[in-house]
PDB file of N, CA and C in Angstrom:
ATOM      1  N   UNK A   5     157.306 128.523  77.003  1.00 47.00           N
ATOM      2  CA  UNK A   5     156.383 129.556  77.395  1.00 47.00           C
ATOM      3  C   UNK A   5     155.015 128.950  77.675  1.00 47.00           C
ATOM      4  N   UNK A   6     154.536 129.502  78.689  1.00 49.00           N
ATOM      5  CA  UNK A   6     153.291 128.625  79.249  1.00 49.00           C
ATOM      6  C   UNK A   6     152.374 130.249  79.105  1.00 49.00           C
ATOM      7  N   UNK A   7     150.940 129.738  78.920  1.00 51.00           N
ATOM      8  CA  UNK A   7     149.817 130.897  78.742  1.00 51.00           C
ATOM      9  C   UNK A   7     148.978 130.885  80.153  1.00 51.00           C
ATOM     10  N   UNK A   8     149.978 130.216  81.651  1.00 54.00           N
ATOM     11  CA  UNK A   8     149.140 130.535  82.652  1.00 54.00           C
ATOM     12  C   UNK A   8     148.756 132.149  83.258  1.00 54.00           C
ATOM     13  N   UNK A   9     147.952 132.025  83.862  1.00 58.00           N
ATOM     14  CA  UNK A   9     147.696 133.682  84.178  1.00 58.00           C
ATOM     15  C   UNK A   9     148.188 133.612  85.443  1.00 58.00           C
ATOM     16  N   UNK A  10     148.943 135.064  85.365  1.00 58.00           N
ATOM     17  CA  UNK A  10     149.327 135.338  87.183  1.00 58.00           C
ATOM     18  C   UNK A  10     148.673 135.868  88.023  1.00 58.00           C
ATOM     19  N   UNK A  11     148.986 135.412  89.104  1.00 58.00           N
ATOM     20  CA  UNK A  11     147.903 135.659  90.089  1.00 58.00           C
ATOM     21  C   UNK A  11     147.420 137.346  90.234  1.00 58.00           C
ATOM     22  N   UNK A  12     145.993 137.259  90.507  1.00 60.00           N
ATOM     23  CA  UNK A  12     145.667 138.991  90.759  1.00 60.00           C
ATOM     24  C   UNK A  12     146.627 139.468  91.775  1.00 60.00           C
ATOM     25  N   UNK A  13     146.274 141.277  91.279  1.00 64.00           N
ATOM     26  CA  UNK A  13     147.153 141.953  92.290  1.00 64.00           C
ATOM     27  C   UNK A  13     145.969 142.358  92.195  1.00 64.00           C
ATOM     28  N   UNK A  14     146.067 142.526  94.226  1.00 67.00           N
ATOM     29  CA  UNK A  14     144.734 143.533  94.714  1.00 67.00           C
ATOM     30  C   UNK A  14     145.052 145.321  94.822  1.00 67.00           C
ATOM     31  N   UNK A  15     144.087 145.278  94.502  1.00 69.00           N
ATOM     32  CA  UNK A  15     144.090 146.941  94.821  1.00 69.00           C
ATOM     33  C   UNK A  15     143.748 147.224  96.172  1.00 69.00           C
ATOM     34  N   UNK A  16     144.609 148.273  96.439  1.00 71.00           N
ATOM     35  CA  UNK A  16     144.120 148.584  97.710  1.00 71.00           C
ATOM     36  C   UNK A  16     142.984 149.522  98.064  1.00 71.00           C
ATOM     37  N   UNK A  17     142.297 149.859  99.276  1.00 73.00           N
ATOM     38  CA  UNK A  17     140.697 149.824  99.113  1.00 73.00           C
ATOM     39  C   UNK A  17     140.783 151.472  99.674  1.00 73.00           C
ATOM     40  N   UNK A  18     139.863 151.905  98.958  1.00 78.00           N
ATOM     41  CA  UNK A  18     139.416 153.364  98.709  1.00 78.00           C
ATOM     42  C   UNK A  18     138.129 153.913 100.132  1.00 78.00           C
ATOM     43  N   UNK A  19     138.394 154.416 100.940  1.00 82.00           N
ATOM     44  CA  UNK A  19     137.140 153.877 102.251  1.00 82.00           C
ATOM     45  C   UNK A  19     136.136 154.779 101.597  1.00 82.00           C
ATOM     46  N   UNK A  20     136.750 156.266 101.402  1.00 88.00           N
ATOM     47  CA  UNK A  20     135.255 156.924 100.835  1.00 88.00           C
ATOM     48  C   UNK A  20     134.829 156.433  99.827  1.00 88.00           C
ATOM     49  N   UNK A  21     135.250 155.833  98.681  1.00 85.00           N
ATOM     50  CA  UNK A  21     134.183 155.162  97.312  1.00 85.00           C
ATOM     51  C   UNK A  21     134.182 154.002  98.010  1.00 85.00           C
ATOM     52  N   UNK A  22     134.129 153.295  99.094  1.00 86.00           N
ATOM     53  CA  UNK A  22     133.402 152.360  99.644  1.00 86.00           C
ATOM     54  C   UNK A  22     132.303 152.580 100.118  1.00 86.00           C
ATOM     55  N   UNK A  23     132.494 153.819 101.094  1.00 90.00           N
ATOM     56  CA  UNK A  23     131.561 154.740 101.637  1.00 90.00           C
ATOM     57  C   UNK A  23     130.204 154.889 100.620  1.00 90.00           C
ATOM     58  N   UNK A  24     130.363 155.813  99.681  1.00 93.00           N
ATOM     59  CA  UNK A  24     129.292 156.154  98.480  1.00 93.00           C
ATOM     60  C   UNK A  24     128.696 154.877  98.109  1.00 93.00           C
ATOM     61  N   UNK A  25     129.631 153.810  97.664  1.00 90.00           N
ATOM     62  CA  UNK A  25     128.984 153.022  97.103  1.00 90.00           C
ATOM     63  C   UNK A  25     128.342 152.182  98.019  1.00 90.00           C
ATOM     64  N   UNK A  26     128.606 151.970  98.772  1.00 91.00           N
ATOM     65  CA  UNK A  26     127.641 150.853  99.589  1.00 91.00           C
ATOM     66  C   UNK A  26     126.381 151.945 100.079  1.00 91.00           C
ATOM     67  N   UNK A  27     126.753 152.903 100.342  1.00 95.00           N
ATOM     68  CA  UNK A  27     125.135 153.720 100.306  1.00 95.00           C
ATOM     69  C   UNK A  27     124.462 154.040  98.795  1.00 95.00           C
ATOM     70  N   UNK A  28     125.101 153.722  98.104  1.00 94.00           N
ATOM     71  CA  UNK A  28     124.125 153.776  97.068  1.00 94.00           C
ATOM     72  C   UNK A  28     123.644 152.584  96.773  1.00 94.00           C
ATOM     73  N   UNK A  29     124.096 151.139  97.060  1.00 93.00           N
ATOM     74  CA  UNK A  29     123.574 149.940  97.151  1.00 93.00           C
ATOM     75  C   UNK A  29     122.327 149.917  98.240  1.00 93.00           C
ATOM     76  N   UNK A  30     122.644 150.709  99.255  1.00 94.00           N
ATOM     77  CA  UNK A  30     121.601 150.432 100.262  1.00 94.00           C
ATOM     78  C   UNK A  30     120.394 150.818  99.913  1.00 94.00           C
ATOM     79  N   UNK A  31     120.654 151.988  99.267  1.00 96.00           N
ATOM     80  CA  UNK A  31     119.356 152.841  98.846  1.00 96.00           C
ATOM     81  C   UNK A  31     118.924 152.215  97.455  1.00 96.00           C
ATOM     82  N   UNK A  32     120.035 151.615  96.480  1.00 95.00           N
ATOM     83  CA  UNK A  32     118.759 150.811  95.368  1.00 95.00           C
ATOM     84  C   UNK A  32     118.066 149.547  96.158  1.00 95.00           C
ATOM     85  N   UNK A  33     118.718 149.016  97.065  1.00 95.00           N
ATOM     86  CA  UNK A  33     118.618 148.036  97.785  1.00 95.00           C
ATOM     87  C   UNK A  33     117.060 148.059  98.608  1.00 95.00           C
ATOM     88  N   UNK A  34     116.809 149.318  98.756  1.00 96.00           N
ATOM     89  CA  UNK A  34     115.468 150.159  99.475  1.00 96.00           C
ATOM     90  C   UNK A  34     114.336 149.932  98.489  1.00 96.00           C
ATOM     91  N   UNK A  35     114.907 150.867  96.731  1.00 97.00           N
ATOM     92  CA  UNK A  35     114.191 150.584  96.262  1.00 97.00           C
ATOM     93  C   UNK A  35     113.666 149.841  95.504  1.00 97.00           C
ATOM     94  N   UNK A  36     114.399 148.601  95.690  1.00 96.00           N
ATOM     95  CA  UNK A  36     114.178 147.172  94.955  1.00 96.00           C
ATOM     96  C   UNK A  36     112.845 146.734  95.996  1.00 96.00           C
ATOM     97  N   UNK A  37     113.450 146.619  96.954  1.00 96.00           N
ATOM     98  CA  UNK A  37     112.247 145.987  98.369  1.00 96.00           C
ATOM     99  C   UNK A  37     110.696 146.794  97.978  1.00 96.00           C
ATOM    100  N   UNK A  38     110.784 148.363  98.291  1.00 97.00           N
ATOM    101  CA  UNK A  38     109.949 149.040  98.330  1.00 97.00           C
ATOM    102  C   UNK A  38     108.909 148.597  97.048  1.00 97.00           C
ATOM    103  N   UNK A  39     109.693 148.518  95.519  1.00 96.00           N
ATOM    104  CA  UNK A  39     108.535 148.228  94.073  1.00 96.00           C
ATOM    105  C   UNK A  39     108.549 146.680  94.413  1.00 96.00           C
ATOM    106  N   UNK A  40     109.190 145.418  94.882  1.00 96.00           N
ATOM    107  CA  UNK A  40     108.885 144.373  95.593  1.00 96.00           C
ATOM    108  C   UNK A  40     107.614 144.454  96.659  1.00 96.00           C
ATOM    109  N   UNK A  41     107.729 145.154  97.437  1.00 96.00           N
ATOM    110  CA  UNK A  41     106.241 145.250  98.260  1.00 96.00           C
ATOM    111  C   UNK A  41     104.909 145.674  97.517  1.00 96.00           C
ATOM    112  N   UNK A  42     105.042 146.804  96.621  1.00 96.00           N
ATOM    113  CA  UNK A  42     104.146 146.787  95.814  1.00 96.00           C
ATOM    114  C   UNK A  42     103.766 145.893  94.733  1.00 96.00           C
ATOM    115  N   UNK A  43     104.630 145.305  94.642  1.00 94.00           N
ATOM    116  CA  UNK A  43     104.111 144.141  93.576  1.00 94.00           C
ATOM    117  C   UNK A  43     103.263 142.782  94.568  1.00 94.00           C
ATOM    118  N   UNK A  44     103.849 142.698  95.964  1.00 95.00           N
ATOM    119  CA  UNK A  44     103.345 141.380  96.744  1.00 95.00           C
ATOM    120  C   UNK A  44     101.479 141.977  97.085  1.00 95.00           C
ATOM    121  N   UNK A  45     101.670 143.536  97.109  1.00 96.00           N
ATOM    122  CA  UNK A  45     100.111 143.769  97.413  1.00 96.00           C
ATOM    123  C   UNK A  45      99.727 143.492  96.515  1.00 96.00           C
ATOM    124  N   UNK A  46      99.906 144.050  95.186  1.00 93.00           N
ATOM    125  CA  UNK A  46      99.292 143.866  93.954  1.00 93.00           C
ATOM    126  C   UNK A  46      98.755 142.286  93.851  1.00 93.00           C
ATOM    127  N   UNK A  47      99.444 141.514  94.179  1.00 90.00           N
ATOM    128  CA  UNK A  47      98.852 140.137  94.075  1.00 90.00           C
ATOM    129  C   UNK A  47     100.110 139.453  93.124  1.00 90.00           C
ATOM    130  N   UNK A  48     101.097 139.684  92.833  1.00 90.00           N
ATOM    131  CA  UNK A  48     102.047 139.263  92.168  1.00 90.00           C
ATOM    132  C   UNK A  48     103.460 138.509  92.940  1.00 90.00           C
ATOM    133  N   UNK A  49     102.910 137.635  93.241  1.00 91.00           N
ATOM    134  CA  UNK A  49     103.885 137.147  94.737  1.00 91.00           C
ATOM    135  C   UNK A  49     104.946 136.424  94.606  1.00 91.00           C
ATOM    136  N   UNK A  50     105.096 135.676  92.453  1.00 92.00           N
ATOM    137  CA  UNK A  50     105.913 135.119  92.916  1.00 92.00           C
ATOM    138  C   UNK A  50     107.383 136.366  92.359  1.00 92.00           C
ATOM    139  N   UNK A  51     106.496 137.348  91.063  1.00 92.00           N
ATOM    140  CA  UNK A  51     107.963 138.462  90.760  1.00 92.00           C
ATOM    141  C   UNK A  51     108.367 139.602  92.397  1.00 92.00           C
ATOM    142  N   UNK A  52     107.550 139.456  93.094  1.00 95.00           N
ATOM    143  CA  UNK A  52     107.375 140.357  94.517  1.00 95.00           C
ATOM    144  C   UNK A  52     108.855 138.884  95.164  1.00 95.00           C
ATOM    145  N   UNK A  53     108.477 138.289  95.274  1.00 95.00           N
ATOM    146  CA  UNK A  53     109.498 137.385  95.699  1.00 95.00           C
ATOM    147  C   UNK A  53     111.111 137.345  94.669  1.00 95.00           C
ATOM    148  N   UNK A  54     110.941 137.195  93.818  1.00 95.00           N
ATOM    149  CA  UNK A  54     111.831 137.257  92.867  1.00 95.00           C
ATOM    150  C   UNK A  54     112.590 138.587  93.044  1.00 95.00           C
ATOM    151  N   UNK A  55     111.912 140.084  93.231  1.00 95.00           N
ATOM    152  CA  UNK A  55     112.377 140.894  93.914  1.00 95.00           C
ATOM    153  C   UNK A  55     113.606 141.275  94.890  1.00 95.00           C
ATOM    154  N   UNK A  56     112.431 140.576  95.993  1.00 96.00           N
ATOM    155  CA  UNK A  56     113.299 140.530  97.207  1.00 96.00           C
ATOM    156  C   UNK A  56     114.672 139.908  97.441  1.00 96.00           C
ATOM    157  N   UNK A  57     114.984 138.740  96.523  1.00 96.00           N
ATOM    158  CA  UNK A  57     115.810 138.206  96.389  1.00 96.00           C
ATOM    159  C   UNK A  57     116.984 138.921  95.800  1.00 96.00           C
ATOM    160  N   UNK A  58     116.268 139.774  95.018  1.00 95.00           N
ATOM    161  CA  UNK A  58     117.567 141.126  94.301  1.00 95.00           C
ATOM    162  C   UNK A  58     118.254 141.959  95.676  1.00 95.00           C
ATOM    163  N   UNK A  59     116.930 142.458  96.183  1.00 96.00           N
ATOM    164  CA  UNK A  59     116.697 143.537  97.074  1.00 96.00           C
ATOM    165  C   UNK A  59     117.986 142.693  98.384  1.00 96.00           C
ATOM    166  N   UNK A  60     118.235 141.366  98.841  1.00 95.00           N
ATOM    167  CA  UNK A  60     119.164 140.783  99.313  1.00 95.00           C
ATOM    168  C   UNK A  60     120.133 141.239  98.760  1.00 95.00           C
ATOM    169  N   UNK A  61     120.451 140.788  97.708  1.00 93.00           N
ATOM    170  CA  UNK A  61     121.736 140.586  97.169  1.00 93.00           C
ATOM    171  C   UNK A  61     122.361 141.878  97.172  1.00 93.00           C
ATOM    172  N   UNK A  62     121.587 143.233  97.116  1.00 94.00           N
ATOM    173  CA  UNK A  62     121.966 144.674  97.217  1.00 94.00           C
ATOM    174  C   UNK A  62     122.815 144.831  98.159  1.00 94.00           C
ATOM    175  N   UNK A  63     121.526 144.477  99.056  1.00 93.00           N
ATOM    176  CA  UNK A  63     122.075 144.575 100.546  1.00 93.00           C
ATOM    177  C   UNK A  63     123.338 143.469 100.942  1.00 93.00           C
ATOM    178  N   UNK A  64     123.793 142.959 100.450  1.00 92.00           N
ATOM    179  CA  UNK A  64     124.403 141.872 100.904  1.00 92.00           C
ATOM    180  C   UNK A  64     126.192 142.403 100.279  1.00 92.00           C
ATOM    181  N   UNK A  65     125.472 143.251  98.951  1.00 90.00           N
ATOM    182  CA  UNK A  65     126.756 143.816  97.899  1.00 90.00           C
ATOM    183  C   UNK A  65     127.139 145.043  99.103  1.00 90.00           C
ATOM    184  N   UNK A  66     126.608 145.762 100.118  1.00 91.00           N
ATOM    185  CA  UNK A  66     126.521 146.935 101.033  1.00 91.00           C
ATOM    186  C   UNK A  66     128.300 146.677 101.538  1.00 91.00           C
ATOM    187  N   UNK A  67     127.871 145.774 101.598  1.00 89.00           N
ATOM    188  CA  UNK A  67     129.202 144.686 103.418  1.00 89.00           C
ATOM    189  C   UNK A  67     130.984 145.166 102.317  1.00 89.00           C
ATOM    190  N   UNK A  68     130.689 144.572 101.078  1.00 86.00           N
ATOM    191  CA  UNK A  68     131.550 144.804 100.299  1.00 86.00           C
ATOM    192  C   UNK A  68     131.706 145.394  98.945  1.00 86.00           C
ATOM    193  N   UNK A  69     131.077 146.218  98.952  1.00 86.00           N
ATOM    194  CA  UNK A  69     130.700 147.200  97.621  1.00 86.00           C
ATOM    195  C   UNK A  69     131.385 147.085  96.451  1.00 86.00           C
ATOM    196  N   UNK A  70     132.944 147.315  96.649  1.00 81.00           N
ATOM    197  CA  UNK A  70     133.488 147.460  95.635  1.00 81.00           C
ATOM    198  C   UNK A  70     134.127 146.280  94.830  1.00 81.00           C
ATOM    199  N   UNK A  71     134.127 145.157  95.645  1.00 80.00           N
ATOM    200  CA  UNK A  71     134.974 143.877  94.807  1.00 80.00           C
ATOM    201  C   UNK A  71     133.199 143.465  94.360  1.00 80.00           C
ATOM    202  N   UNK A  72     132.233 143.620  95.168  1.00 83.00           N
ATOM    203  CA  UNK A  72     130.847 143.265  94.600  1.00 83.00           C
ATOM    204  C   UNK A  72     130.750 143.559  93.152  1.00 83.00           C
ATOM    205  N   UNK A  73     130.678 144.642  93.167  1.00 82.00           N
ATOM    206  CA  UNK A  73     130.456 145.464  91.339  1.00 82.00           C
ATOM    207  C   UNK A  73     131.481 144.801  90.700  1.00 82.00           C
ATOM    208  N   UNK A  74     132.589 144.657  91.379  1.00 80.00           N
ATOM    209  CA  UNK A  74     134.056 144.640  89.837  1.00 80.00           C
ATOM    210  C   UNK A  74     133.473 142.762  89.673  1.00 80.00           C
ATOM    211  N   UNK A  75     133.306 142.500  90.386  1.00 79.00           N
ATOM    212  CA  UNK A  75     132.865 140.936  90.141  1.00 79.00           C
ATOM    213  C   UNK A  75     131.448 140.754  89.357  1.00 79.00           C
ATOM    214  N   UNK A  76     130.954 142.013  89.502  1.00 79.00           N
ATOM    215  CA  UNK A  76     129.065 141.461  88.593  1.00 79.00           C
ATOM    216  C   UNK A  76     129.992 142.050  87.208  1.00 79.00           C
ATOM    217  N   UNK A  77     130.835 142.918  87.249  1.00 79.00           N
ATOM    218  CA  UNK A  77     131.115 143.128  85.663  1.00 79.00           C
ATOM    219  C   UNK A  77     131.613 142.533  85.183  1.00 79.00           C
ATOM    220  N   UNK A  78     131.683 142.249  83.634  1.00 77.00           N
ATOM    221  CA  UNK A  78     132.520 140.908  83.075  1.00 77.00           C
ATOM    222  C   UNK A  78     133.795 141.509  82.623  1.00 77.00           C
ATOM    223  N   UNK A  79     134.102 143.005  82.636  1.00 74.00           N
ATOM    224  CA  UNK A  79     135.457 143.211  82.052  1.00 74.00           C
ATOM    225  C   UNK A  79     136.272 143.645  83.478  1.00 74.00           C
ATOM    226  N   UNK A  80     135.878 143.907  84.359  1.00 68.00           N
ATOM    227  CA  UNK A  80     136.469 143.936  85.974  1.00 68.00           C
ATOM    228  C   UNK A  80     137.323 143.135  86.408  1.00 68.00           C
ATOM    229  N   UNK A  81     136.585 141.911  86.323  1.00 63.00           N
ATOM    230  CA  UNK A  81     137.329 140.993  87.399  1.00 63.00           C
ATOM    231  C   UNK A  81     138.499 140.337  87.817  1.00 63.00           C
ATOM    232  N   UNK A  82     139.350 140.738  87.036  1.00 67.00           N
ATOM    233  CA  UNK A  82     140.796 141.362  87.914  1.00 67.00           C
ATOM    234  C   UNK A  82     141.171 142.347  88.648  1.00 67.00           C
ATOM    235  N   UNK A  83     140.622 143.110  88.895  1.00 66.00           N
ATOM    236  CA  UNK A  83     140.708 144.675  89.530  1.00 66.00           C
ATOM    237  C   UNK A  83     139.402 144.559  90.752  1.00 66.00           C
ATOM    238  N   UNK A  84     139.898 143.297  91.879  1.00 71.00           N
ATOM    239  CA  UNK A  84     139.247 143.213  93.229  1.00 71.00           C
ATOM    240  C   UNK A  84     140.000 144.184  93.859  1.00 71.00           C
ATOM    241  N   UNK A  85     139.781 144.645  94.241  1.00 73.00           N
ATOM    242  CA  UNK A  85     140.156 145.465  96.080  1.00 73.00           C
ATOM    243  C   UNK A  85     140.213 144.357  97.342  1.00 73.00           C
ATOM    244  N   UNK A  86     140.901 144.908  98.277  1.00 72.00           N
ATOM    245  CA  UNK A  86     141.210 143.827  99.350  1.00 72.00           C
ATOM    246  C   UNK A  86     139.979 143.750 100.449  1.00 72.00           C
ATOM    247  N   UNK A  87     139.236 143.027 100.772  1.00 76.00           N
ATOM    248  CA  UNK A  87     137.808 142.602 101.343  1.00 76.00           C
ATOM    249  C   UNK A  87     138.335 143.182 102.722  1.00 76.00           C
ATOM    250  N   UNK A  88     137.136 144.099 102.681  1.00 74.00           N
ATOM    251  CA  UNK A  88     137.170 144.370 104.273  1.00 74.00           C
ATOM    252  C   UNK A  88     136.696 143.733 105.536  1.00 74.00           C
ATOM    253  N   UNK A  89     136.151 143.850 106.602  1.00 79.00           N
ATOM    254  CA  UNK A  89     136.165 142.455 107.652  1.00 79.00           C
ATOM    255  C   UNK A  89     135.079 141.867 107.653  1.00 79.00           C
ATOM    256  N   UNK A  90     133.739 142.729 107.133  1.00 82.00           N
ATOM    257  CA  UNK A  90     132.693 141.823 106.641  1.00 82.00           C
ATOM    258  C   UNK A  90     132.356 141.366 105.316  1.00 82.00           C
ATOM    259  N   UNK A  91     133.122 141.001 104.724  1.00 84.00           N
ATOM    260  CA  UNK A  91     133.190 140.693 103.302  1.00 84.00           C
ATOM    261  C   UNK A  91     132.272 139.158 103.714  1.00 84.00           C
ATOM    262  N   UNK A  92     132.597 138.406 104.267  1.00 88.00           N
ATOM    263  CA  UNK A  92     132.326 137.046 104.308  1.00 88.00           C
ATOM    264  C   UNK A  92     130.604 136.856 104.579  1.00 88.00           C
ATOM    265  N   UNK A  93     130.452 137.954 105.574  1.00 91.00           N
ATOM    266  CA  UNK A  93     128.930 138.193 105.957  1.00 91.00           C
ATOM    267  C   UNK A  93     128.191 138.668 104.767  1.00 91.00           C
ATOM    268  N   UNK A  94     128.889 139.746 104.342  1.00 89.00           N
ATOM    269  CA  UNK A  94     128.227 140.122 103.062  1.00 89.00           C
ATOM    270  C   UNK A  94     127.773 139.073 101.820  1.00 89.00           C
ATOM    271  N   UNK A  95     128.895 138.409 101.410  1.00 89.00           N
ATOM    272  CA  UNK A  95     128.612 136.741 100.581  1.00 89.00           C
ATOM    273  C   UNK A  95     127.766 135.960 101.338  1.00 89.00           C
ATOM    274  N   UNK A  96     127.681 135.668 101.958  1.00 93.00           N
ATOM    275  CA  UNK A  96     126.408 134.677 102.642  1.00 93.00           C
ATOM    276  C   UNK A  96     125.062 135.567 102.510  1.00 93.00           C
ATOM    277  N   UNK A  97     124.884 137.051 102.805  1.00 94.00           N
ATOM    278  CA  UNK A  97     123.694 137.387 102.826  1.00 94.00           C
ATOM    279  C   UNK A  97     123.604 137.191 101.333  1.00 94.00           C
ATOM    280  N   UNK A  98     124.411 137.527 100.289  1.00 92.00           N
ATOM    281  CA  UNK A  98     123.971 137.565  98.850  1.00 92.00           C
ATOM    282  C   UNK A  98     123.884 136.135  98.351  1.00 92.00           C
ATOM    283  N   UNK A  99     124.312 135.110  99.000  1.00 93.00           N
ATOM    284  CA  UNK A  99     123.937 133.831  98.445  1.00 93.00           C
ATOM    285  C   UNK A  99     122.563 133.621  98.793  1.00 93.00           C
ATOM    286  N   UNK A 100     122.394 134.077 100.481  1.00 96.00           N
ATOM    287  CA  UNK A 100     121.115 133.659 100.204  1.00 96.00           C
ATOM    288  C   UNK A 100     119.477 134.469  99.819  1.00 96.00           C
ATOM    289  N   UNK A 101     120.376 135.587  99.059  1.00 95.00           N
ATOM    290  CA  UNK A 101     119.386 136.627  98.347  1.00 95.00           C
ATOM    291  C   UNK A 101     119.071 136.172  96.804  1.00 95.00           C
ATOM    292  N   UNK A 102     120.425 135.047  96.564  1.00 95.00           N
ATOM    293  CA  UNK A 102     120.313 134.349  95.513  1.00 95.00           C
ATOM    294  C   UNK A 102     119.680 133.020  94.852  1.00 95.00           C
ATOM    295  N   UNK A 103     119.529 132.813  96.102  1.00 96.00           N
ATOM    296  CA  UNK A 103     118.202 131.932  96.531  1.00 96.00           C
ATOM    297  C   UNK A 103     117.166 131.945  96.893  1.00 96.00           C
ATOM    298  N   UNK A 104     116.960 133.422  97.590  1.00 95.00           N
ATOM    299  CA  UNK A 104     114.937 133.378  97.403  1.00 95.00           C
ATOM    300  C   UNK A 104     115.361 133.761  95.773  1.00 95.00           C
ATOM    301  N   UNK A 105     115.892 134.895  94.783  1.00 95.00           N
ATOM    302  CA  UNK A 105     115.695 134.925  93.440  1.00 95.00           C
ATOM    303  C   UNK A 105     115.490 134.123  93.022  1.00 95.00           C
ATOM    304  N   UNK A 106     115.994 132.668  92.856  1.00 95.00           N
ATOM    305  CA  UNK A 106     115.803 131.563  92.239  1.00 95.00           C
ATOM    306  C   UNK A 106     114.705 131.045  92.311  1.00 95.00           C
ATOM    307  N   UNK A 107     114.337 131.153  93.922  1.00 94.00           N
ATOM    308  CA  UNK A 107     112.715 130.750  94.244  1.00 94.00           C
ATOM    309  C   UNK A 107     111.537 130.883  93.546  1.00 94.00           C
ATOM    310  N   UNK A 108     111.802 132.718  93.411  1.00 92.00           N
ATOM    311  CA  UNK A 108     110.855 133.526  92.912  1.00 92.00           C
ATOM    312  C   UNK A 108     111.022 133.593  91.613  1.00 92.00           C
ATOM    313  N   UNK A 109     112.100 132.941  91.195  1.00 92.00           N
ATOM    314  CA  UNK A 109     111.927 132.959  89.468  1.00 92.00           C
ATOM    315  C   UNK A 109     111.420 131.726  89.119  1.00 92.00           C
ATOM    316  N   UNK A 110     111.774 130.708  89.680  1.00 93.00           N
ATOM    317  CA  UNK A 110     110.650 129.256  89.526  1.00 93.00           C
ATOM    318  C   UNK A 110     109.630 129.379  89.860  1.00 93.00           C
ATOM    319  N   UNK A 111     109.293 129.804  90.802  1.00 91.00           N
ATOM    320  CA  UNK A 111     107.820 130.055  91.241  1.00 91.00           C
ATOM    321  C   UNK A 111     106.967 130.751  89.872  1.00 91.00           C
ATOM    322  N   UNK A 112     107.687 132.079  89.536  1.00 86.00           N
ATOM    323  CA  UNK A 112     106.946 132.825  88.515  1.00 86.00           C
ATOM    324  C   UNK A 112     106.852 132.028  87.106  1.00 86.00           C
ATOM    325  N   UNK A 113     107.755 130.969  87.004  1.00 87.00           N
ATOM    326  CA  UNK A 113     107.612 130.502  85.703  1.00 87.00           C
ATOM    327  C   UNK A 113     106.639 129.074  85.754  1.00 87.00           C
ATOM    328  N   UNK A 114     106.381 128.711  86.976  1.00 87.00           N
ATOM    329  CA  UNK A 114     105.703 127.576  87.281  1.00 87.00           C
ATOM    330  C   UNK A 114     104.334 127.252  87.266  1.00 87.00           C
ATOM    331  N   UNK A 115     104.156 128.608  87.943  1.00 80.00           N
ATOM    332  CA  UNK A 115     103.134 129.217  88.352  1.00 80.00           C
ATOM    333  C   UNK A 115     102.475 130.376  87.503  1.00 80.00           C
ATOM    334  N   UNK A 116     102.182 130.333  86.131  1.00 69.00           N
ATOM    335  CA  UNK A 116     102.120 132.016  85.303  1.00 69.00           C
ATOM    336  C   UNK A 116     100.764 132.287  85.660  1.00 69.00           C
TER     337      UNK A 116
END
């Protein structure tokens, strides 16, 4: 007896709770940017940056909503859904939303 794990089974994909949820990503996604802009007036440029980098990754979770969430949760992540055709676009925008974050979190700690 071996303790390998078998491979996931995908779920198949739900369009309206794709629907909801990627508009509700868009819109925290809005208001991540939006308290991000107010923080860059304020004079706080590098958490205003650090922000935006969230405010990406929202938007980036939009493309593929639902394997997005089951993957940020830690008891999910077997229970992906099957990626729809911009899944791939969506991961690249959130990598590189994950990288201004990083920016803006070195920056803020570098810089206090």
């Amino acid at each position: 007896m071996s303790d390998a794990q078998e491979p996931r089974e995908l779920r198949p994909r739900i369009v309206a709770l794709e629907i909801v949820t990627g508009l509700a990503l868009l819109a925290i996604s809005g208001a991540v940017a939006n308290y991000a802009f107010h923080l860059w007036v304020g004079g706080k440029s590098f958490q205003a940056v650090e922000l935006f980098g969230l405010s990406i990754c929202f938007l980036g979770g939009c493309l593929d909503p639902i394997n997005w969430i089951w993957i940020c949760l830690p008891f999910t992540r077997n229970l992906i859904a099957e990626s729809g055709r911009f899944a791939v676009a969506g991961w690249i925008i959130i990598g590189l939303g994950w990288l201004v974050f990083v920016v803006g979190m070195i920056g803020k700690y570098a810089h206090p």
